[in-house]
Amino acid sequence: MNSTKSKNTTNPCISICKTDPITGFCYGCARTNEEKKVWKEKSTTEKWKKENLNILIERMSGWQLETFKESYKHKTDFGVSIYQRDSNKKPQN
């Protein structure tokens, strides 16, 4: 069996999950709901994922792009996003 897991493209979700009602793009990763579905399919190729990741980066600019780059690098390096989805947590004083 060929182990290529380390070469897999990391899912671009950075746990800032809110869709813009006008563009349909996620504020965190810039994906559409359809693109999110395709990323989850086992049949989706690495080629498609890499191409889509480039498209997502082209969609972003300013603070969104900087936030994405920082968190995506952290996720690829450490396996977890800088940000967490649990919006029910109360800030610690």
Short mmCIF file of C-alpha atoms in Angstrom, two decimals:
data_model
loop_
_atom_site.label_atom_id
_atom_site.label_comp_id
_atom_site.label_asym_id
_atom_site.label_seq_id
_atom_site.Cartn_x
_atom_site.Cartn_y
_atom_site.Cartn_z
CA MET A 1 0.00 0.00 0.00
CA ASN A 2 1.35 3.41 -0.97
CA SER A 3 1.15 5.94 1.85
CA THR A 4 0.69 9.42 0.36
CA LYS A 5 -1.37 10.92 3.15
CA SER A 6 1.22 13.59 3.91
CA LYS A 7 0.96 14.82 0.33
CA ASN A 8 -2.80 15.34 0.46
CA THR A 9 -4.02 18.88 0.07
CA THR A 10 -5.34 20.21 3.37
CA ASN A 11 -9.01 21.18 3.45
CA PRO A 12 -9.17 25.00 3.26
CA CYS A 13 -11.71 25.38 6.09
CA ILE A 14 -10.22 27.64 8.77
CA SER A 15 -13.25 27.44 11.08
CA ILE A 16 -14.62 30.88 10.25
CA CYS A 17 -17.80 29.50 8.75
CA LYS A 18 -20.28 32.11 7.61
CA THR A 19 -21.54 32.51 4.06
CA ASP A 20 -21.85 35.95 2.51
CA PRO A 21 -25.50 36.28 1.43
CA ILE A 22 -24.61 38.22 -1.72
CA THR A 23 -21.60 36.36 -3.13
CA GLY A 24 -22.32 32.93 -1.66
CA PHE A 25 -18.67 32.66 -0.57
CA CYS A 26 -17.61 31.65 2.93
CA TYR A 27 -15.96 34.54 4.80
CA GLY A 28 -13.24 32.19 6.09
CA CYS A 29 -12.23 30.06 3.11
CA ALA A 30 -14.08 31.72 0.18
CA ARG A 31 -15.70 28.45 -0.89
CA THR A 32 -19.25 28.08 -2.14
CA ASN A 33 -21.50 25.48 -0.54
CA GLU A 34 -21.08 23.36 -3.69
CA GLU A 35 -17.28 23.51 -3.43
CA LYS A 36 -17.51 22.46 0.23
CA LYS A 37 -19.48 19.37 -0.86
CA VAL A 38 -16.94 18.48 -3.56
CA TRP A 39 -14.06 18.70 -1.05
CA LYS A 40 -15.77 16.07 1.11
CA GLU A 41 -16.30 13.55 -1.71
CA LYS A 42 -13.85 10.64 -1.66
CA SER A 43 -13.68 10.73 -5.46
CA THR A 44 -12.37 14.31 -5.57
CA THR A 45 -8.86 14.35 -7.01
CA GLU A 46 -5.82 16.09 -5.58
CA LYS A 47 -5.53 17.94 -8.90
CA TRP A 48 -9.02 19.43 -8.44
CA LYS A 49 -8.29 20.34 -4.81
CA LYS A 50 -5.05 22.15 -5.70
CA GLU A 51 -6.73 24.01 -8.56
CA ASN A 52 -9.66 24.94 -6.33
CA LEU A 53 -7.33 26.16 -3.57
CA ASN A 54 -5.70 28.52 -6.09
CA ILE A 55 -9.14 29.77 -7.17
CA LEU A 56 -10.09 30.40 -3.54
CA ILE A 57 -6.93 32.41 -2.91
CA GLU A 58 -7.64 34.49 -6.04
CA ARG A 59 -11.12 35.30 -4.65
CA MET A 60 -9.67 36.77 -1.46
CA SER A 61 -8.00 40.08 -0.74
CA GLY A 62 -7.04 42.28 2.18
CA TRP A 63 -7.71 41.03 5.71
CA GLN A 64 -9.53 37.93 4.45
CA LEU A 65 -6.52 36.78 2.45
CA GLU A 66 -4.05 37.52 5.25
CA THR A 67 -6.23 35.74 7.83
CA PHE A 68 -6.64 32.76 5.52
CA LYS A 69 -2.93 32.46 4.73
CA GLU A 70 -1.92 32.62 8.40
CA SER A 71 -4.53 30.12 9.56
CA TYR A 72 -4.11 27.74 6.60
CA LYS A 73 -0.35 27.61 7.17
CA HIS A 74 -0.95 26.87 10.86
CA LYS A 75 -3.44 24.15 9.87
CA THR A 76 -1.04 22.52 7.39
CA ASP A 77 1.85 22.72 9.89
CA PHE A 78 0.00 21.62 13.04
CA GLY A 79 -3.21 19.95 11.82
CA VAL A 80 -5.56 22.47 13.41
CA SER A 81 -6.81 25.93 12.54
CA ILE A 82 -5.89 28.92 14.69
CA TYR A 83 -9.60 29.63 15.01
CA GLN A 84 -12.19 27.38 16.64
CA ARG A 85 -15.81 26.91 15.60
CA ASP A 86 -17.31 26.74 19.10
CA SER A 87 -19.21 30.02 19.21
CA ASN A 88 -20.86 29.04 22.51
CA LYS A 89 -17.64 29.56 24.45
CA LYS A 90 -17.62 32.62 26.65
CA PRO A 91 -14.51 34.79 26.60
CA GLN A 92 -12.23 34.32 29.58
CA ASN A 93 -11.57 37.41 31.68
#
